[in-house]
Short mmCIF file of C-alpha atoms in Angstrom, two decimals:
data_model
loop_
_atom_site.label_atom_id
_atom_site.label_comp_id
_atom_site.label_asym_id
_atom_site.label_seq_id
_atom_site.Cartn_x
_atom_site.Cartn_y
_atom_site.Cartn_z
CA MET A 1 11.83 30.56 -6.70
CA TRP A 2 11.47 26.85 -5.95
CA ILE A 3 11.70 25.25 -2.48
CA GLN A 4 11.03 21.60 -1.72
CA LYS A 5 10.86 19.99 1.70
CA ARG A 6 9.75 16.76 3.32
CA ILE A 7 7.28 17.46 6.12
CA THR A 8 6.69 14.77 8.72
CA ILE A 9 3.24 14.57 10.24
CA ARG A 10 2.98 13.14 13.74
CA VAL A 11 1.14 9.81 14.03
CA LYS A 12 -2.62 10.34 13.99
CA ALA A 13 -5.58 8.21 14.99
CA ARG A 14 -7.81 6.94 12.22
CA GLY A 15 -10.05 9.71 10.89
CA PHE A 16 -9.69 13.27 9.65
CA HIS A 17 -7.36 15.80 11.27
CA LEU A 18 -6.87 19.51 10.82
CA ILE A 19 -3.14 19.90 10.03
CA THR A 20 -2.96 23.50 8.75
CA LYS A 21 -0.82 24.65 11.68
CA GLU A 22 1.43 21.57 11.59
CA ILE A 23 2.10 22.31 7.91
CA LEU A 24 2.60 26.06 8.23
CA ASP A 25 4.96 25.71 11.19
CA GLN A 26 7.29 23.72 8.94
CA LEU A 27 7.00 26.13 5.99
CA PRO A 28 8.01 29.64 7.17
CA GLU A 29 9.23 30.24 3.59
CA ILE A 30 5.61 30.87 2.50
CA ARG A 31 5.90 34.33 4.07
CA GLU A 32 8.49 35.28 1.44
CA VAL A 33 6.23 34.50 -1.54
CA GLU A 34 4.34 37.34 -3.21
CA ILE A 35 2.32 35.21 -5.67
CA GLY A 36 2.80 31.48 -5.83
CA MET A 37 1.65 27.92 -5.38
CA LEU A 38 2.09 25.34 -2.64
CA ASN A 39 1.82 21.70 -3.68
CA LEU A 40 1.33 19.17 -0.90
CA PHE A 41 1.83 15.55 -1.92
CA ILE A 42 1.40 12.74 0.60
CA GLN A 43 3.69 9.80 -0.17
CA HIS A 44 1.27 7.08 1.00
CA THR A 45 -1.56 5.04 -0.45
CA SER A 46 -3.72 4.73 2.65
CA ALA A 47 -3.87 8.35 3.78
CA SER A 48 -5.21 11.43 1.96
CA LEU A 49 -5.17 15.23 1.86
CA THR A 50 -8.28 17.34 1.45
CA ILE A 51 -9.59 20.79 2.34
CA ASN A 52 -12.65 21.27 4.51
CA GLU A 53 -14.09 23.24 7.42
CA ASN A 54 -11.59 24.43 10.02
CA ALA A 55 -14.09 25.32 12.74
CA ASP A 56 -16.60 22.75 14.06
CA PRO A 57 -14.76 19.46 14.79
CA THR A 58 -17.95 17.45 14.16
CA VAL A 59 -17.35 17.98 10.42
CA ARG A 60 -14.29 15.72 10.75
CA ILE A 61 -16.25 13.09 12.67
CA ASP A 62 -19.16 13.05 10.22
CA LEU A 63 -16.84 12.86 7.22
CA GLU A 64 -15.24 9.73 8.71
CA THR A 65 -18.63 8.21 9.60
CA GLN A 66 -20.10 8.74 6.17
CA ILE A 67 -17.08 7.50 4.18
CA ASN A 68 -17.06 4.35 6.32
CA ARG A 69 -20.70 3.80 5.38
CA MET A 70 -19.85 4.24 1.70
CA ILE A 71 -16.80 1.95 1.84
CA PRO A 72 -17.59 -0.70 4.46
CA GLU A 73 -14.98 -2.96 5.94
CA GLY A 74 -14.96 -6.72 5.98
CA SER A 75 -16.83 -7.06 2.70
CA GLU A 76 -16.20 -10.56 1.47
CA HIS A 77 -15.54 -9.22 -2.04
CA TYR A 78 -12.13 -7.73 -1.21
CA LEU A 79 -9.15 -9.76 -2.44
CA HIS A 80 -6.55 -7.43 -0.92
CA ASN A 81 -6.92 -7.91 2.84
CA ILE A 82 -3.50 -9.18 4.01
CA GLU A 83 -3.12 -6.37 6.51
CA GLY A 84 -6.64 -6.55 7.90
CA ASP A 85 -10.15 -5.30 7.27
CA ASP A 86 -9.09 -1.66 7.12
CA ASP A 87 -6.47 -2.34 4.42
CA MET A 88 -8.38 -2.16 1.13
CA PRO A 89 -10.94 0.45 2.30
CA ALA A 90 -7.96 2.71 3.17
CA HIS A 91 -6.63 2.46 -0.40
CA ILE A 92 -10.05 3.30 -1.85
CA LYS A 93 -10.47 6.33 0.40
CA ALA A 94 -6.97 7.54 -0.54
CA SER A 95 -7.96 7.65 -4.21
CA ILE A 96 -11.38 9.19 -3.62
CA PHE A 97 -10.07 12.11 -1.53
CA GLY A 98 -6.76 12.32 -3.39
CA ASN A 99 -3.14 12.57 -2.33
CA ASN A 100 -2.25 16.05 -3.56
CA LEU A 101 -3.42 19.62 -3.04
CA ASN A 102 -2.48 22.85 -4.80
CA ILE A 103 -3.04 25.92 -2.70
CA PRO A 104 -2.39 29.40 -4.10
CA ILE A 105 -0.26 31.85 -2.14
CA ASP A 106 -1.05 35.55 -1.99
CA ALA A 107 1.19 38.11 -0.22
CA GLY A 108 2.93 35.57 2.02
CA LYS A 109 -0.17 33.62 3.05
CA LEU A 110 -2.22 30.68 1.78
CA ALA A 111 -5.10 32.13 -0.22
CA THR A 112 -7.63 29.87 1.51
CA GLY A 113 -11.15 30.96 2.44
CA THR A 114 -12.08 31.93 6.01
CA TRP A 115 -13.47 28.50 6.85
CA GLN A 116 -10.94 26.34 5.00
CA GLY A 117 -8.31 24.16 6.63
CA ILE A 118 -6.04 21.36 5.45
CA TYR A 119 -7.16 17.88 6.49
CA LEU A 120 -5.10 14.72 6.72
CA GLY A 121 -7.25 11.65 6.24
CA GLU A 122 -5.66 8.77 8.16
CA HIS A 123 -7.41 5.71 6.79
CA ARG A 124 -5.59 2.94 8.67
CA ASP A 125 -6.51 1.81 12.19
CA HIS A 126 -2.86 2.05 13.18
CA GLY A 127 -1.30 4.56 10.80
CA THR A 128 2.37 5.41 10.98
CA GLN A 129 4.17 8.73 10.61
CA ARG A 130 3.14 10.28 7.30
CA VAL A 131 5.46 12.18 4.98
CA ILE A 132 4.27 15.06 2.78
CA VAL A 133 6.45 16.51 0.03
CA ALA A 134 5.86 20.28 0.08
CA THR A 135 6.84 22.11 -3.09
CA LEU A 136 6.70 25.89 -3.05
CA GLN A 137 7.13 28.06 -6.12
CA GLY A 138 6.40 31.64 -7.01
CA LEU A 139 7.59 35.19 -7.07
CA ASP A 140 9.80 36.23 -4.21
CA LYS A 141 8.58 39.28 -2.26
CA SER A 142 12.07 40.76 -2.20
CA VAL A 143 12.32 40.91 -6.00
CA MET B 1 4.87 35.20 -15.51
CA TRP B 2 2.49 34.97 -12.56
CA ILE B 3 -1.03 36.47 -12.45
CA GLN B 4 -3.51 35.99 -9.62
CA LYS B 5 -7.12 37.12 -9.54
CA ARG B 6 -10.28 36.57 -7.52
CA ILE B 7 -13.13 35.45 -9.78
CA THR B 8 -16.67 35.83 -8.53
CA ILE B 9 -19.18 33.25 -9.69
CA ARG B 10 -22.81 34.33 -9.84
CA VAL B 11 -25.15 32.59 -7.38
CA LYS B 12 -26.15 29.15 -8.66
CA ALA B 13 -28.92 26.73 -7.78
CA ARG B 14 -27.93 23.52 -6.06
CA GLY B 15 -26.35 21.08 -8.51
CA PHE B 16 -23.62 21.10 -11.13
CA HIS B 17 -23.07 24.02 -13.51
CA LEU B 18 -20.87 24.47 -16.56
CA ILE B 19 -18.80 27.60 -15.78
CA THR B 20 -16.08 27.44 -18.46
CA LYS B 21 -17.28 30.63 -20.15
CA GLU B 22 -17.82 32.50 -16.88
CA ILE B 23 -14.20 31.67 -15.95
CA LEU B 24 -12.64 32.45 -19.34
CA ASP B 25 -14.47 35.78 -19.64
CA GLN B 26 -12.70 36.90 -16.49
CA LEU B 27 -9.27 35.60 -17.54
CA PRO B 28 -8.37 37.16 -20.92
CA GLU B 29 -4.70 36.87 -19.80
CA ILE B 30 -4.74 33.17 -20.74
CA ARG B 31 -4.42 34.24 -24.37
CA GLU B 32 -0.93 35.62 -23.65
CA VAL B 33 0.44 32.32 -22.29
CA GLU B 34 2.45 30.07 -24.60
CA ILE B 35 2.85 27.11 -22.18
CA GLY B 36 1.50 27.31 -18.66
CA MET B 37 -0.84 26.25 -15.92
CA LEU B 38 -4.10 27.60 -14.57
CA ASN B 39 -4.95 26.77 -10.98
CA LEU B 40 -8.54 27.28 -9.89
CA PHE B 41 -9.13 27.16 -6.16
CA ILE B 42 -12.61 27.62 -4.72
CA GLN B 43 -12.52 29.28 -1.29
CA HIS B 44 -15.49 27.38 0.15
CA THR B 45 -16.15 24.09 1.93
CA SER B 46 -19.59 23.34 0.52
CA ALA B 47 -18.95 23.84 -3.18
CA SER B 48 -16.53 22.04 -5.52
CA LEU B 49 -14.77 22.25 -8.87
CA THR B 50 -14.54 19.34 -11.29
CA ILE B 51 -14.19 18.66 -15.00
CA ASN B 52 -16.81 16.76 -16.95
CA GLU B 53 -18.83 16.70 -20.16
CA ASN B 54 -19.62 20.09 -21.67
CA ALA B 55 -22.35 18.94 -24.07
CA ASP B 56 -25.41 17.02 -22.84
CA PRO B 57 -26.87 18.83 -19.79
CA THR B 58 -28.31 15.56 -18.44
CA VAL B 59 -24.77 14.64 -17.32
CA ARG B 60 -24.99 17.45 -14.76
CA ILE B 61 -28.42 16.30 -13.58
CA ASP B 62 -27.38 12.63 -13.24
CA LEU B 63 -24.20 13.57 -11.39
CA GLU B 64 -26.29 15.46 -8.83
CA THR B 65 -28.85 12.64 -8.55
CA GLN B 66 -26.25 9.95 -8.01
CA ILE B 67 -24.13 11.86 -5.48
CA ASN B 68 -27.32 12.59 -3.49
CA ARG B 69 -28.00 8.85 -3.40
CA MET B 70 -24.48 8.16 -2.19
CA ILE B 71 -24.57 10.90 0.46
CA PRO B 72 -28.17 11.09 1.64
CA GLU B 73 -29.54 13.95 3.67
CA GLY B 74 -31.25 13.79 6.99
CA SER B 75 -29.28 10.76 8.19
CA GLU B 76 -29.59 10.67 11.94
CA HIS B 77 -25.88 9.95 12.23
CA TYR B 78 -24.75 13.48 11.31
CA LEU B 79 -23.63 15.61 14.26
CA HIS B 80 -22.98 18.72 12.16
CA ASN B 81 -26.43 19.87 11.06
CA ILE B 82 -26.82 23.38 12.48
CA GLU B 83 -27.53 24.87 9.08
CA GLY B 84 -29.93 22.20 7.91
CA ASP B 85 -30.05 18.78 6.29
CA ASP B 86 -27.95 19.89 3.32
CA ASP B 87 -25.12 21.18 5.56
CA MET B 88 -22.97 18.12 6.26
CA PRO B 89 -23.62 16.36 2.90
CA ALA B 90 -22.35 19.56 1.21
CA HIS B 91 -19.04 19.34 3.11
CA ILE B 92 -18.60 15.68 2.17
CA LYS B 93 -19.27 16.34 -1.52
CA ALA B 94 -16.79 19.24 -1.46
CA SER B 95 -14.02 16.86 -0.33
CA ILE B 96 -14.99 14.06 -2.70
CA PHE B 97 -14.98 16.26 -5.84
CA GLY B 98 -12.24 18.54 -4.59
CA ASN B 99 -11.80 22.29 -4.42
CA ASN B 100 -8.92 22.80 -6.85
CA LEU B 101 -8.16 22.11 -10.51
CA ASN B 102 -4.96 22.44 -12.49
CA ILE B 103 -5.52 22.93 -16.18
CA PRO B 104 -2.61 23.14 -18.64
CA ILE B 105 -2.43 26.00 -21.11
CA ASP B 106 -1.18 25.52 -24.65
CA ALA B 107 -0.77 28.41 -27.11
CA GLY B 108 -3.14 30.77 -25.34
CA LYS B 109 -5.91 28.23 -24.67
CA LEU B 110 -6.87 25.72 -22.02
CA ALA B 111 -5.53 22.34 -23.17
CA THR B 112 -8.82 20.61 -22.38
CA GLY B 113 -10.29 17.80 -24.48
CA THR B 114 -13.13 18.44 -26.94
CA TRP B 115 -15.81 17.32 -24.48
CA GLN B 116 -14.40 18.78 -21.29
CA GLY B 117 -15.82 21.72 -19.41
CA ILE B 118 -15.31 23.19 -15.94
CA TYR B 119 -18.11 22.41 -13.48
CA LEU B 120 -18.99 24.22 -10.30
CA GLY B 121 -20.71 21.90 -7.83
CA GLU B 122 -23.02 23.97 -5.64
CA HIS B 123 -23.85 21.67 -2.77
CA ARG B 124 -26.02 23.95 -0.63
CA ASP B 125 -29.74 24.46 -1.18
CA HIS B 126 -29.24 28.19 -0.99
CA GLY B 127 -25.63 28.81 -1.95
CA THR B 128 -24.16 32.28 -1.98
CA GLN B 129 -21.78 33.95 -4.40
CA ARG B 130 -18.68 31.76 -4.73
CA VAL B 131 -15.14 33.06 -5.03
CA ILE B 132 -12.45 31.24 -7.01
CA VAL B 133 -8.76 32.22 -6.76
CA ALA B 134 -7.33 31.89 -10.27
CA THR B 135 -3.55 31.62 -10.46
CA LEU B 136 -1.96 31.70 -13.89
CA GLN B 137 1.69 30.99 -14.54
CA GLY B 138 3.77 30.14 -17.55
CA LEU B 139 5.77 31.39 -20.46
CA ASP B 140 4.63 34.61 -22.01
CA LYS B 141 3.94 34.44 -25.77
CA SER B 142 5.72 37.73 -26.37
CA VAL B 143 9.02 36.47 -24.96
CA MET C 1 11.88 25.52 -17.77
CA TRP C 2 8.55 24.51 -19.26
CA ILE C 3 7.92 21.42 -21.40
CA GLN C 4 4.51 20.24 -22.61
CA LYS C 5 3.74 17.02 -24.45
CA ARG C 6 0.77 14.90 -25.43
CA ILE C 7 1.18 11.34 -24.19
CA THR C 8 -0.90 8.62 -25.80
CA ILE C 9 -1.92 5.72 -23.58
CA ARG C 10 -2.54 2.40 -25.29
CA VAL C 11 -6.14 1.15 -25.20
CA LYS C 12 -6.93 -0.45 -21.84
CA ALA C 13 -9.66 -2.78 -20.64
CA ARG C 14 -12.20 -1.37 -18.21
CA GLY C 15 -10.70 -1.00 -14.75
CA PHE C 16 -7.61 0.46 -13.13
CA HIS C 17 -4.15 0.16 -14.70
CA LEU C 18 -0.68 0.99 -13.45
CA ILE C 19 0.76 3.35 -16.07
CA THR C 20 3.83 4.77 -14.31
CA LYS C 21 6.25 3.14 -16.76
CA GLU C 22 4.18 4.06 -19.81
CA ILE C 23 4.26 7.70 -18.64
CA LEU C 24 7.94 7.83 -17.69
CA ASP C 25 9.06 6.21 -20.95
CA GLN C 26 7.54 9.15 -22.78
CA LEU C 27 8.99 11.80 -20.45
CA PRO C 28 12.78 11.35 -20.34
CA GLU C 29 12.96 15.14 -19.72
CA ILE C 30 12.08 14.54 -16.04
CA ARG C 31 15.69 13.44 -15.52
CA GLU C 32 16.86 17.00 -16.26
CA VAL C 33 14.74 18.61 -13.54
CA GLU C 34 16.33 19.43 -10.18
CA ILE C 35 13.15 20.60 -8.41
CA GLY C 36 9.87 20.77 -10.24
CA MET C 37 6.34 19.68 -10.86
CA LEU C 38 4.71 17.29 -13.32
CA ASN C 39 1.07 17.92 -14.14
CA LEU C 40 -0.81 15.09 -15.83
CA PHE C 41 -4.18 16.04 -17.29
CA ILE C 42 -6.33 13.44 -19.04
CA GLN C 43 -8.41 14.98 -21.83
CA HIS C 44 -11.44 12.72 -21.35
CA THR C 45 -14.59 12.65 -19.25
CA SER C 46 -14.93 8.91 -18.78
CA ALA C 47 -11.41 8.04 -17.63
CA SER C 48 -9.46 9.23 -14.60
CA LEU C 49 -6.00 9.53 -13.07
CA THR C 50 -5.20 8.62 -9.49
CA ILE C 51 -2.30 7.42 -7.37
CA ASN C 52 -2.40 4.15 -5.49
CA GLU C 53 -0.44 1.01 -4.65
CA ASN C 54 2.05 -0.15 -7.26
CA ALA C 55 2.62 -3.67 -5.91
CA ASP C 56 -0.28 -6.06 -5.34
CA PRO C 57 -2.51 -6.09 -8.46
CA THR C 58 -5.56 -7.04 -6.38
CA VAL C 59 -5.72 -3.40 -5.20
CA ARG C 60 -6.66 -2.44 -8.77
CA ILE C 61 -9.32 -5.18 -8.94
CA ASP C 62 -10.86 -4.28 -5.56
CA LEU C 63 -10.91 -0.56 -6.43
CA GLU C 64 -12.92 -1.36 -9.57
CA THR C 65 -15.26 -3.75 -7.71
CA GLN C 66 -16.03 -1.29 -4.94
CA ILE C 67 -16.57 1.76 -7.16
CA ASN C 68 -18.96 -0.31 -9.28
CA ARG C 69 -20.94 -1.10 -6.12
CA MET C 70 -21.04 2.59 -5.21
CA ILE C 71 -22.07 3.69 -8.71
CA PRO C 72 -24.18 0.87 -10.12
CA GLU C 73 -25.05 0.59 -13.78
CA GLY C 74 -28.46 0.35 -15.29
CA SER C 75 -30.13 2.46 -12.61
CA GLU C 76 -33.40 3.66 -14.08
CA HIS C 77 -32.73 7.17 -12.73
CA TYR C 78 -29.99 8.00 -15.26
CA LEU C 79 -31.13 10.32 -18.07
CA HIS C 80 -27.79 10.23 -19.91
CA ASN C 81 -27.53 6.69 -21.26
CA ILE C 82 -27.29 7.08 -25.02
CA GLU C 83 -24.03 5.15 -25.20
CA GLY C 84 -25.07 2.33 -22.89
CA ASP C 85 -25.28 1.41 -19.21
CA ASP C 86 -21.60 2.21 -18.59
CA ASP C 87 -21.94 5.76 -20.01
CA MET C 88 -23.15 7.85 -17.07
CA PRO C 89 -21.35 5.81 -14.35
CA ALA C 90 -18.09 6.47 -16.26
CA HIS C 91 -18.67 10.25 -16.08
CA ILE C 92 -19.36 10.08 -12.33
CA LYS C 93 -16.22 8.02 -11.65
CA ALA C 94 -14.16 10.48 -13.72
CA SER C 95 -15.20 13.33 -11.43
CA ILE C 96 -14.81 11.37 -8.20
CA PHE C 97 -11.25 10.23 -8.94
CA GLY C 98 -10.33 13.36 -10.88
CA ASN C 99 -8.68 14.04 -14.20
CA ASN C 100 -5.44 15.72 -13.07
CA LEU C 101 -2.47 14.93 -10.88
CA ASN C 102 0.42 17.08 -9.69
CA ILE C 103 3.52 15.11 -8.84
CA PRO C 104 6.61 16.81 -7.41
CA ILE C 105 10.00 16.12 -8.97
CA ASP C 106 13.16 15.85 -6.89
CA ALA C 107 16.62 15.38 -8.43
CA GLY C 108 15.40 14.02 -11.77
CA LYS C 109 12.78 11.64 -10.38
CA LEU C 110 9.14 11.69 -9.35
CA ALA C 111 9.04 12.28 -5.59
CA THR C 112 6.50 9.49 -5.08
CA GLY C 113 6.54 7.16 -2.07
CA THR C 114 7.88 3.62 -2.29
CA TRP C 115 4.46 2.07 -2.85
CA GLN C 116 2.92 4.72 -5.09
CA GLY C 117 2.17 4.33 -8.76
CA ILE C 118 0.12 6.25 -11.31
CA TYR C 119 -3.22 4.64 -12.18
CA LEU C 120 -5.36 5.18 -15.23
CA GLY C 121 -9.01 4.51 -14.49
CA GLU C 122 -10.69 3.35 -17.70
CA HIS C 123 -14.37 3.63 -16.94
CA ARG C 124 -15.88 2.60 -20.28
CA ASP C 125 -16.45 -1.01 -21.34
CA HIS C 126 -14.77 -0.27 -24.65
CA GLY C 127 -12.49 2.68 -24.04
CA THR C 128 -10.43 4.20 -26.80
CA GLN C 129 -6.87 5.51 -26.81
CA ARG C 130 -6.54 8.08 -24.05
CA VAL C 131 -4.51 11.30 -24.33
CA ILE C 132 -2.76 12.86 -21.37
CA VAL C 133 -1.30 16.37 -21.52
CA ALA C 134 1.95 16.27 -19.53
CA THR C 135 3.27 19.65 -18.40
CA LEU C 136 6.66 19.74 -16.79
CA GLN C 137 8.13 22.80 -15.08
CA GLY C 138 10.96 23.44 -12.70
CA LEU C 139 14.62 24.21 -12.24
CA ASP C 140 16.94 22.69 -14.79
CA LYS C 141 19.75 20.55 -13.31
CA SER C 142 22.30 22.11 -15.65
CA VAL C 143 21.69 25.64 -14.34
#
């Protein structure tokens, strides 16, 4: 069983956002999978996907604060800055966090831990709608 | 062919640990796969999985030292610090190294390079038992 | 459908390199896949794979400049330095960017965004030929 869909994520402010529900709402097919794998692949180079704590929202704030300290804006050493000071740092963050996740599926649900949620990292000041290619494969429950 | 198992990793001290053997010992099914893929997904937000050198143990020490320099503890800017100074830095490291690996299988073995091993990054001072969901898929040798 | 191949990447200078064409030229089989997944797994611990902008080459330069600032060479705290000052920093970069990518396939093509390309990160001053295990799976177009 293979299913592939484009998922559109509503425009987000710069920073990290919990998007587990926004993803699952667009993928009811997961419920039909007995054992399988969900691949999420964001088609952009200045946004990222990662997994982190789904409870306390300060985790998202601190993650943004710390990565900004590690990859400061406005450094005079950047050559790629046509679109502004947030341009090159956004590309670097995209590669550090990564653009793809592989999440196992067990009995119709993501096999994530109790505290895990899917984060979108929006690394531009004025990000646009982001598209994620969701590819689902596995054994169908009905078989 | 799809197989999915929970693998329990014994409690580790903070830092990076070579867990290739601990993983393989719990996955004898890999030997039956002709071509395939092993997904390892750690169900925690303050531990990580990565691949690095399996020989000189100082690589693990230096990796821990350097990531601690990049993500210092006790910074007054962290809001999420209920569980101590190692709490928020552990979450950040988990997202930077990542929580899932996809390792190809070739003729019943992981298709890793000579010097590659699987690392668990334990980012808490007092980590607990860690659970990895291992999902194995591929072509069965016997077919 | 499962296909697995070793892809050899020509020796590259230290830094980030766009290798999408070099990969695709060695994987004509992608054209036969209706829906599927390409896993790229680099068998080395001092090189990495990531996805980033395929247009302006200054993105590659800035990515190298910034990661060198974050992981400086010649720090007296490294224990693993037998092969020179670039040795341990190369291992750290390999784990931060990661050694494996999963790219969805849609109608015989990689389902990457307009601006996305595959980067090889060569983290040694004098890197050697790098081997990538490419594992392709999915639904065959002819079925």
